[in-house]
Amino acid sequence: MQTIVASEGGSLEFKDITDGRLTVKYNKGQNEECPECVPEHDMVREMMQMSLGIYAPYITSVELL
């Protein structure tokens, strides 16, 4: 995920994991030539949940700040 958001100047910062809930701060990047290329919070959360469902099923929810 970090690679995807970093390609548009964004970043992800781990904040906490408690009772299966992962909290991450998403710093949205910018792309003046292609603003629609920058992933929105909902899209990043959905991609993280799909990936974590496979690789870390003990994480049951993702909260982006």
mmCIF file of N, CA, C and O in Angstrom, residues 30-50:
data_model
loop_
_atom_site.group_PDB
_atom_site.id
_atom_site.type_symbol
_atom_site.label_atom_id
_atom_site.label_comp_id
_atom_site.label_asym_id
_atom_site.label_seq_id
_atom_site.Cartn_x
_atom_site.Cartn_y
_atom_site.Cartn_z
ATOM 1 N N GLN A 30 -0.548 14.667 -3.820
ATOM 2 C CA GLN A 30 -1.108 15.565 -4.826
ATOM 3 C C GLN A 30 -0.520 15.230 -6.182
ATOM 4 O O GLN A 30 0.651 14.850 -6.284
ATOM 5 N N ASN A 31 -1.335 15.384 -7.207
ATOM 6 C CA ASN A 31 -0.879 15.241 -8.577
ATOM 7 C C ASN A 31 -1.676 16.242 -9.392
ATOM 8 O O ASN A 31 -2.831 15.993 -9.742
ATOM 9 N N GLU A 32 -1.088 17.380 -9.676
ATOM 10 C CA GLU A 32 -1.798 18.449 -10.373
ATOM 11 C C GLU A 32 -2.185 18.047 -11.794
ATOM 12 O O GLU A 32 -3.199 18.501 -12.319
ATOM 13 N N GLU A 33 -1.387 17.187 -12.426
ATOM 14 C CA GLU A 33 -1.687 16.750 -13.788
ATOM 15 C C GLU A 33 -2.788 15.698 -13.831
ATOM 16 O O GLU A 33 -3.466 15.549 -14.848
ATOM 17 N N CYS A 34 -2.952 14.946 -12.743
ATOM 18 C CA CYS A 34 -3.957 13.881 -12.700
ATOM 19 C C CYS A 34 -4.529 13.774 -11.285
ATOM 20 O O CYS A 34 -4.226 12.842 -10.548
ATOM 21 N N PRO A 35 -5.371 14.729 -10.874
ATOM 22 C CA PRO A 35 -5.901 14.707 -9.508
ATOM 23 C C PRO A 35 -6.685 13.433 -9.192
ATOM 24 O O PRO A 35 -6.682 12.962 -8.057
ATOM 25 N N GLU A 36 -7.336 12.843 -10.203
ATOM 26 C CA GLU A 36 -8.119 11.623 -9.974
ATOM 27 C C GLU A 36 -7.223 10.400 -9.773
ATOM 28 O O GLU A 36 -7.702 9.338 -9.365
ATOM 29 N N CYS A 37 -5.932 10.527 -10.008
ATOM 30 C CA CYS A 37 -4.975 9.433 -9.790
ATOM 31 C C CYS A 37 -4.629 9.267 -8.308
ATOM 32 O O CYS A 37 -4.114 8.232 -7.902
ATOM 33 N N VAL A 38 -4.872 10.277 -7.508
ATOM 34 C CA VAL A 38 -4.558 10.235 -6.080
ATOM 35 C C VAL A 38 -5.683 9.490 -5.361
ATOM 36 O O VAL A 38 -6.840 9.904 -5.411
ATOM 37 N N PRO A 39 -5.353 8.354 -4.700
ATOM 38 C CA PRO A 39 -6.403 7.572 -4.046
ATOM 39 C C PRO A 39 -7.066 8.318 -2.886
ATOM 40 O O PRO A 39 -6.395 8.957 -2.083
ATOM 41 N N GLU A 40 -8.385 8.212 -2.836
ATOM 42 C CA GLU A 40 -9.164 8.785 -1.727
ATOM 43 C C GLU A 40 -9.063 7.861 -0.506
ATOM 44 O O GLU A 40 -8.692 6.695 -0.621
ATOM 45 N N HIS A 41 -9.435 8.382 0.659
ATOM 46 C CA HIS A 41 -9.373 7.617 1.902
ATOM 47 C C HIS A 41 -10.145 6.302 1.798
ATOM 48 O O HIS A 41 -9.655 5.266 2.235
ATOM 49 N N ASP A 42 -11.361 6.345 1.261
ATOM 50 C CA ASP A 42 -12.180 5.134 1.173
ATOM 51 C C ASP A 42 -11.504 4.055 0.333
ATOM 52 O O ASP A 42 -11.533 2.879 0.695
ATOM 53 N N MET A 43 -10.901 4.451 -0.760
ATOM 54 C CA MET A 43 -10.232 3.487 -1.629
ATOM 55 C C MET A 43 -9.025 2.860 -0.930
ATOM 56 O O MET A 43 -8.813 1.649 -1.001
ATOM 57 N N VAL A 44 -8.238 3.671 -0.249
ATOM 58 C CA VAL A 44 -7.069 3.163 0.481
ATOM 59 C C VAL A 44 -7.524 2.195 1.573
ATOM 60 O O VAL A 44 -6.952 1.116 1.737
ATOM 61 N N ARG A 45 -8.551 2.555 2.324
ATOM 62 C CA ARG A 45 -9.066 1.693 3.388
ATOM 63 C C ARG A 45 -9.533 0.356 2.814
ATOM 64 O O ARG A 45 -9.215 -0.711 3.346
ATOM 65 N N GLU A 46 -10.278 0.385 1.719
ATOM 66 C CA GLU A 46 -10.773 -0.850 1.108
ATOM 67 C C GLU A 46 -9.625 -1.734 0.631
ATOM 68 O O GLU A 46 -9.648 -2.953 0.835
ATOM 69 N N MET A 47 -8.611 -1.138 0.001
ATOM 70 C CA MET A 47 -7.466 -1.929 -0.462
ATOM 71 C C MET A 47 -6.715 -2.539 0.722
ATOM 72 O O MET A 47 -6.290 -3.695 0.665
ATOM 73 N N MET A 48 -6.575 -1.777 1.799
ATOM 74 C CA MET A 48 -5.888 -2.300 2.979
ATOM 75 C C MET A 48 -6.679 -3.442 3.597
ATOM 76 O O MET A 48 -6.105 -4.465 3.972
ATOM 77 N N GLN A 49 -7.991 -3.296 3.706
ATOM 78 C CA GLN A 49 -8.820 -4.340 4.295
ATOM 79 C C GLN A 49 -8.767 -5.620 3.468
ATOM 80 O O GLN A 49 -8.694 -6.717 4.029
ATOM 81 N N MET A 50 -8.777 -5.495 2.139
ATOM 82 C CA MET A 50 -8.695 -6.675 1.283
ATOM 83 C C MET A 50 -7.355 -7.388 1.478
ATOM 84 O O MET A 50 -7.308 -8.608 1.626
#
